[in-house]
């Protein structure tokens, strides 16, 4: 039985290969293709991770109140359609959303008035310094971004965050931390050798990289202790919209952390 379970996930590969035919290899192009094809956001929409479950925002608010200065601007890195940036206005009076997809930023700008959005690759060298020159020390938020980046991109994002935070900013991050490899994750999301759930198919056909787990080890690798202080971290859940109409909201194992640079004041 165990052998059957182990090998079952590899039966997904032909279906995944077929779904990804013609998809761009560049992740920036893949995300642009994905967001350009989205017609609805939020609960019941096309975007897998936009369930808007209160439990996530409650944890976010509690951690920010413990560790972040609400008088600092808040920068939502990888803001997508802007829903989380909007939620962050409950904590900070000034919120800036940044995403590498022009299609995502256009959607966010049209949906949420009073917020600032801009297009930028959050792993681009020097972005953190430019943002700090504009906003000064700021807080930052990342949800469901690092788990789809390779190790080099994670380090590049961390370098930008360090520059952005300066001496008084705090980063809150939340990432999926699913046990197993990406094929195991897809199985749990309802992928089968004969069919992919539409929301999953949308991501794969756009060419978006499959998520990897992101837990305490990955926090330590991306934010090493000689340069960063982990203020708080632990297991949590992130929520996704139902994979099928009328189905349950997805509850996905995740990891959160609040970190500051070693340059920050205690």
PDB file of N, CA, C and O in Angstrom, residues 81-129:
ATOM      1  N   UNK A  81      -3.554  41.150  -6.204  1.00  0.00           N
ATOM      2  CA  UNK A  81      -4.747  41.950  -6.508  1.00  0.00           C
ATOM      3  C   UNK A  81      -5.037  43.016  -5.458  1.00  0.00           C
ATOM      4  O   UNK A  81      -6.017  43.753  -5.588  1.00  0.00           O
ATOM      5  N   UNK A  82      -4.214  43.103  -4.411  1.00  0.00           N
ATOM      6  CA  UNK A  82      -4.339  44.189  -3.450  1.00  0.00           C
ATOM      7  C   UNK A  82      -5.227  43.922  -2.257  1.00  0.00           C
ATOM      8  O   UNK A  82      -5.380  44.785  -1.391  1.00  0.00           O
ATOM      9  N   UNK A  83      -5.785  42.728  -2.154  1.00  0.00           N
ATOM     10  CA  UNK A  83      -6.720  42.464  -1.062  1.00  0.00           C
ATOM     11  C   UNK A  83      -6.017  42.510   0.299  1.00  0.00           C
ATOM     12  O   UNK A  83      -6.555  43.025   1.277  1.00  0.00           O
ATOM     13  N   UNK A  84      -4.801  41.960   0.379  1.00  0.00           N
ATOM     14  CA  UNK A  84      -4.095  41.986   1.652  1.00  0.00           C
ATOM     15  C   UNK A  84      -3.597  43.390   1.984  1.00  0.00           C
ATOM     16  O   UNK A  84      -3.577  43.796   3.150  1.00  0.00           O
ATOM     17  N   UNK A  85      -3.205  44.140   0.957  1.00  0.00           N
ATOM     18  CA  UNK A  85      -2.810  45.532   1.185  1.00  0.00           C
ATOM     19  C   UNK A  85      -3.966  46.311   1.796  1.00  0.00           C
ATOM     20  O   UNK A  85      -3.777  47.112   2.723  1.00  0.00           O
ATOM     21  N   UNK A  86      -5.153  46.061   1.301  1.00  0.00           N
ATOM     22  CA  UNK A  86      -6.328  46.732   1.859  1.00  0.00           C
ATOM     23  C   UNK A  86      -6.534  46.326   3.318  1.00  0.00           C
ATOM     24  O   UNK A  86      -6.828  47.178   4.174  1.00  0.00           O
ATOM     25  N   UNK A  87      -6.368  45.044   3.626  1.00  0.00           N
ATOM     26  CA  UNK A  87      -6.517  44.590   5.017  1.00  0.00           C
ATOM     27  C   UNK A  87      -5.504  45.263   5.927  1.00  0.00           C
ATOM     28  O   UNK A  87      -5.796  45.538   7.104  1.00  0.00           O
ATOM     29  N   UNK A  88      -4.321  45.555   5.405  1.00  0.00           N
ATOM     30  CA  UNK A  88      -3.270  46.171   6.214  1.00  0.00           C
ATOM     31  C   UNK A  88      -3.569  47.621   6.571  1.00  0.00           C
ATOM     32  O   UNK A  88      -2.927  48.186   7.457  1.00  0.00           O
ATOM     33  N   UNK A  89      -4.537  48.246   5.910  1.00  0.00           N
ATOM     34  CA  UNK A  89      -4.895  49.614   6.266  1.00  0.00           C
ATOM     35  C   UNK A  89      -5.515  49.683   7.661  1.00  0.00           C
ATOM     36  O   UNK A  89      -5.600  50.761   8.244  1.00  0.00           O
ATOM     37  N   UNK A  90      -5.935  48.536   8.197  1.00  0.00           N
ATOM     38  CA  UNK A  90      -6.418  48.511   9.568  1.00  0.00           C
ATOM     39  C   UNK A  90      -5.312  48.665  10.581  1.00  0.00           C
ATOM     40  O   UNK A  90      -5.574  48.922  11.764  1.00  0.00           O
ATOM     41  N   UNK A  91      -4.068  48.512  10.137  1.00  0.00           N
ATOM     42  CA  UNK A  91      -2.940  48.649  11.052  1.00  0.00           C
ATOM     43  C   UNK A  91      -2.123  49.901  10.760  1.00  0.00           C
ATOM     44  O   UNK A  91      -1.690  50.595  11.695  1.00  0.00           O
ATOM     45  N   UNK A  92      -1.877  50.205   9.523  1.00  0.00           N
ATOM     46  CA  UNK A  92      -1.028  51.331   9.141  1.00  0.00           C
ATOM     47  C   UNK A  92      -1.833  52.351   8.350  1.00  0.00           C
ATOM     48  O   UNK A  92      -2.699  51.998   7.549  1.00  0.00           O
ATOM     49  N   UNK A  93      -1.541  53.627   8.562  1.00  0.00           N
ATOM     50  CA  UNK A  93      -2.275  54.674   7.857  1.00  0.00           C
ATOM     51  C   UNK A  93      -1.817  54.818   6.414  1.00  0.00           C
ATOM     52  O   UNK A  93      -2.548  55.333   5.564  1.00  0.00           O
ATOM     53  N   UNK A  94      -0.594  54.354   6.118  1.00  0.00           N
ATOM     54  CA  UNK A  94      -0.085  54.418   4.749  1.00  0.00           C
ATOM     55  C   UNK A  94       0.377  53.033   4.324  1.00  0.00           C
ATOM     56  O   UNK A  94       1.260  52.451   4.955  1.00  0.00           O
ATOM     57  N   UNK A  95      -0.217  52.498   3.262  1.00  0.00           N
ATOM     58  CA  UNK A  95       0.108  51.165   2.761  1.00  0.00           C
ATOM     59  C   UNK A  95       0.469  51.267   1.282  1.00  0.00           C
ATOM     60  O   UNK A  95      -0.247  51.909   0.506  1.00  0.00           O
ATOM     61  N   UNK A  96       1.555  50.639   0.910  1.00  0.00           N
ATOM     62  CA  UNK A  96       2.016  50.623  -0.471  1.00  0.00           C
ATOM     63  C   UNK A  96       2.107  49.169  -0.917  1.00  0.00           C
ATOM     64  O   UNK A  96       2.772  48.362  -0.267  1.00  0.00           O
ATOM     65  N   UNK A  97       1.428  48.823  -2.003  1.00  0.00           N
ATOM     66  CA  UNK A  97       1.482  47.474  -2.546  1.00  0.00           C
ATOM     67  C   UNK A  97       2.404  47.420  -3.749  1.00  0.00           C
ATOM     68  O   UNK A  97       2.354  48.297  -4.614  1.00  0.00           O
ATOM     69  N   UNK A  98       3.248  46.394  -3.791  1.00  0.00           N
ATOM     70  CA  UNK A  98       4.210  46.249  -4.886  1.00  0.00           C
ATOM     71  C   UNK A  98       4.113  44.840  -5.445  1.00  0.00           C
ATOM     72  O   UNK A  98       4.111  43.858  -4.696  1.00  0.00           O
ATOM     73  N   UNK A  99       4.059  44.740  -6.766  1.00  0.00           N
ATOM     74  CA  UNK A  99       4.011  43.438  -7.414  1.00  0.00           C
ATOM     75  C   UNK A  99       4.713  43.529  -8.761  1.00  0.00           C
ATOM     76  O   UNK A  99       4.705  44.587  -9.410  1.00  0.00           O
ATOM     77  N   UNK A 100       5.284  42.405  -9.185  1.00  0.00           N
ATOM     78  CA  UNK A 100       5.983  42.376 -10.451  1.00  0.00           C
ATOM     79  C   UNK A 100       5.067  42.309 -11.656  1.00  0.00           C
ATOM     80  O   UNK A 100       5.521  42.517 -12.788  1.00  0.00           O
ATOM     81  N   UNK A 101       3.787  42.025 -11.457  1.00  0.00           N
ATOM     82  CA  UNK A 101       2.841  41.901 -12.560  1.00  0.00           C
ATOM     83  C   UNK A 101       2.080  43.202 -12.766  1.00  0.00           C
ATOM     84  O   UNK A 101       1.362  43.658 -11.871  1.00  0.00           O
ATOM     85  N   UNK A 102       2.209  43.765 -13.960  1.00  0.00           N
ATOM     86  CA  UNK A 102       1.458  44.979 -14.279  1.00  0.00           C
ATOM     87  C   UNK A 102      -0.037  44.708 -14.284  1.00  0.00           C
ATOM     88  O   UNK A 102      -0.841  45.566 -13.891  1.00  0.00           O
ATOM     89  N   UNK A 103      -0.442  43.512 -14.711  1.00  0.00           N
ATOM     90  CA  UNK A 103      -1.861  43.171 -14.729  1.00  0.00           C
ATOM     91  C   UNK A 103      -2.428  43.118 -13.310  1.00  0.00           C
ATOM     92  O   UNK A 103      -3.560  43.557 -13.059  1.00  0.00           O
ATOM     93  N   UNK A 104      -1.662  42.569 -12.367  1.00  0.00           N
ATOM     94  CA  UNK A 104      -2.110  42.520 -10.972  1.00  0.00           C
ATOM     95  C   UNK A 104      -2.243  43.917 -10.396  1.00  0.00           C
ATOM     96  O   UNK A 104      -3.233  44.244  -9.733  1.00  0.00           O
ATOM     97  N   UNK A 105      -1.248  44.758 -10.643  1.00  0.00           N
ATOM     98  CA  UNK A 105      -1.261  46.115 -10.093  1.00  0.00           C
ATOM     99  C   UNK A 105      -2.398  46.934 -10.712  1.00  0.00           C
ATOM    100  O   UNK A 105      -3.048  47.726 -10.017  1.00  0.00           O
ATOM    101  N   UNK A 106      -2.671  46.744 -12.005  1.00  0.00           N
ATOM    102  CA  UNK A 106      -3.784  47.452 -12.630  1.00  0.00           C
ATOM    103  C   UNK A 106      -5.102  47.060 -11.976  1.00  0.00           C
ATOM    104  O   UNK A 106      -5.966  47.899 -11.721  1.00  0.00           O
ATOM    105  N   UNK A 107      -5.258  45.768 -11.673  1.00  0.00           N
ATOM    106  CA  UNK A 107      -6.473  45.304 -11.005  1.00  0.00           C
ATOM    107  C   UNK A 107      -6.562  45.888  -9.596  1.00  0.00           C
ATOM    108  O   UNK A 107      -7.633  46.344  -9.170  1.00  0.00           O
ATOM    109  N   UNK A 108      -5.453  45.862  -8.858  1.00  0.00           N
ATOM    110  CA  UNK A 108      -5.457  46.390  -7.495  1.00  0.00           C
ATOM    111  C   UNK A 108      -5.760  47.880  -7.482  1.00  0.00           C
ATOM    112  O   UNK A 108      -6.563  48.359  -6.667  1.00  0.00           O
ATOM    113  N   UNK A 109      -5.137  48.622  -8.385  1.00  0.00           N
ATOM    114  CA  UNK A 109      -5.337  50.072  -8.422  1.00  0.00           C
ATOM    115  C   UNK A 109      -6.784  50.424  -8.738  1.00  0.00           C
ATOM    116  O   UNK A 109      -7.311  51.424  -8.246  1.00  0.00           O
ATOM    117  N   UNK A 110      -7.429  49.610  -9.549  1.00  0.00           N
ATOM    118  CA  UNK A 110      -8.810  49.880  -9.901  1.00  0.00           C
ATOM    119  C   UNK A 110      -9.812  49.482  -8.837  1.00  0.00           C
ATOM    120  O   UNK A 110     -10.942  49.976  -8.827  1.00  0.00           O
ATOM    121  N   UNK A 111      -9.386  48.594  -7.924  1.00  0.00           N
ATOM    122  CA  UNK A 111     -10.320  48.060  -6.937  1.00  0.00           C
ATOM    123  C   UNK A 111     -10.257  48.771  -5.590  1.00  0.00           C
ATOM    124  O   UNK A 111     -11.261  48.797  -4.864  1.00  0.00           O
ATOM    125  N   UNK A 112      -9.112  49.335  -5.256  1.00  0.00           N
ATOM    126  CA  UNK A 112      -8.932  49.876  -3.905  1.00  0.00           C
ATOM    127  C   UNK A 112      -8.439  51.321  -3.984  1.00  0.00           C
ATOM    128  O   UNK A 112      -7.254  51.578  -4.197  1.00  0.00           O
ATOM    129  N   UNK A 113      -9.338  52.245  -3.820  1.00  0.00           N
ATOM    130  CA  UNK A 113      -8.969  53.655  -3.837  1.00  0.00           C
ATOM    131  C   UNK A 113      -8.290  54.023  -2.515  1.00  0.00           C
ATOM    132  O   UNK A 113      -8.545  53.415  -1.480  1.00  0.00           O
ATOM    133  N   UNK A 114      -7.417  55.001  -2.573  1.00  0.00           N
ATOM    134  CA  UNK A 114      -6.732  55.463  -1.368  1.00  0.00           C
ATOM    135  C   UNK A 114      -5.481  54.692  -1.047  1.00  0.00           C
ATOM    136  O   UNK A 114      -4.760  55.048  -0.101  1.00  0.00           O
ATOM    137  N   UNK A 115      -5.191  53.642  -1.799  1.00  0.00           N
ATOM    138  CA  UNK A 115      -3.962  52.883  -1.621  1.00  0.00           C
ATOM    139  C   UNK A 115      -3.025  53.163  -2.792  1.00  0.00           C
ATOM    140  O   UNK A 115      -3.465  53.487  -3.898  1.00  0.00           O
ATOM    141  N   UNK A 116      -1.737  53.017  -2.537  1.00  0.00           N
ATOM    142  CA  UNK A 116      -0.735  53.219  -3.574  1.00  0.00           C
ATOM    143  C   UNK A 116      -0.209  51.872  -4.033  1.00  0.00           C
ATOM    144  O   UNK A 116       0.171  51.042  -3.202  1.00  0.00           O
ATOM    145  N   UNK A 117      -0.182  51.646  -5.342  1.00  0.00           N
ATOM    146  CA  UNK A 117       0.351  50.417  -5.905  1.00  0.00           C
ATOM    147  C   UNK A 117       1.363  50.766  -6.988  1.00  0.00           C
ATOM    148  O   UNK A 117       1.226  51.773  -7.680  1.00  0.00           O
ATOM    149  N   UNK A 118       2.351  49.895  -7.143  1.00  0.00           N
ATOM    150  CA  UNK A 118       3.319  50.095  -8.212  1.00  0.00           C
ATOM    151  C   UNK A 118       3.882  48.760  -8.671  1.00  0.00           C
ATOM    152  O   UNK A 118       3.846  47.776  -7.926  1.00  0.00           O
ATOM    153  N   UNK A 119       4.398  48.774  -9.888  1.00  0.00           N
ATOM    154  CA  UNK A 119       4.970  47.569 -10.486  1.00  0.00           C
ATOM    155  C   UNK A 119       6.470  47.557 -10.239  1.00  0.00           C
ATOM    156  O   UNK A 119       7.172  48.509 -10.579  1.00  0.00           O
ATOM    157  N   UNK A 120       6.957  46.468  -9.634  1.00  0.00           N
ATOM    158  CA  UNK A 120       8.397  46.293  -9.427  1.00  0.00           C
ATOM    159  C   UNK A 120       8.664  44.844  -9.057  1.00  0.00           C
ATOM    160  O   UNK A 120       7.859  44.209  -8.369  1.00  0.00           O
ATOM    161  N   UNK A 121       9.786  44.326  -9.529  1.00  0.00           N
ATOM    162  CA  UNK A 121      10.251  42.993  -9.142  1.00  0.00           C
ATOM    163  C   UNK A 121      10.834  43.084  -7.740  1.00  0.00           C
ATOM    164  O   UNK A 121      11.832  43.770  -7.523  1.00  0.00           O
ATOM    165  N   UNK A 122      10.211  42.408  -6.777  1.00  0.00           N
ATOM    166  CA  UNK A 122      10.653  42.566  -5.386  1.00  0.00           C
ATOM    167  C   UNK A 122      12.017  41.935  -5.124  1.00  0.00           C
ATOM    168  O   UNK A 122      12.594  42.129  -4.062  1.00  0.00           O
ATOM    169  N   UNK A 123      12.540  41.169  -6.093  1.00  0.00           N
ATOM    170  CA  UNK A 123      13.894  40.617  -5.973  1.00  0.00           C
ATOM    171  C   UNK A 123      14.920  41.442  -6.739  1.00  0.00           C
ATOM    172  O   UNK A 123      16.095  41.079  -6.780  1.00  0.00           O
ATOM    173  N   UNK A 124      14.500  42.561  -7.315  1.00  0.00           N
ATOM    174  CA  UNK A 124      15.405  43.383  -8.112  1.00  0.00           C
ATOM    175  C   UNK A 124      16.440  44.070  -7.228  1.00  0.00           C
ATOM    176  O   UNK A 124      16.075  44.722  -6.231  1.00  0.00           O
ATOM    177  N   UNK A 125      17.722  43.943  -7.540  1.00  0.00           N
ATOM    178  CA  UNK A 125      18.755  44.582  -6.718  1.00  0.00           C
ATOM    179  C   UNK A 125      18.530  46.088  -6.599  1.00  0.00           C
ATOM    180  O   UNK A 125      18.226  46.763  -7.579  1.00  0.00           O
ATOM    181  N   UNK A 126      18.657  46.577  -5.378  1.00  0.00           N
ATOM    182  CA  UNK A 126      18.537  48.005  -5.132  1.00  0.00           C
ATOM    183  C   UNK A 126      17.135  48.492  -4.857  1.00  0.00           C
ATOM    184  O   UNK A 126      16.949  49.659  -4.472  1.00  0.00           O
ATOM    185  N   UNK A 127      16.116  47.631  -5.024  1.00  0.00           N
ATOM    186  CA  UNK A 127      14.745  48.087  -4.786  1.00  0.00           C
ATOM    187  C   UNK A 127      14.557  48.544  -3.344  1.00  0.00           C
ATOM    188  O   UNK A 127      13.929  49.568  -3.079  1.00  0.00           O
ATOM    189  N   UNK A 128      15.105  47.796  -2.389  1.00  0.00           N
ATOM    190  CA  UNK A 128      14.942  48.158  -0.983  1.00  0.00           C
ATOM    191  C   UNK A 128      15.516  49.526  -0.669  1.00  0.00           C
ATOM    192  O   UNK A 128      14.902  50.318   0.062  1.00  0.00           O
ATOM    193  N   UNK A 129      16.687  49.817  -1.221  1.00  0.00           N
ATOM    194  CA  UNK A 129      17.304  51.125  -0.993  1.00  0.00           C
ATOM    195  C   UNK A 129      16.446  52.245  -1.584  1.00  0.00           C
ATOM    196  O   UNK A 129      16.260  53.306  -0.956  1.00  0.00           O
TER     197      UNK A 129
END
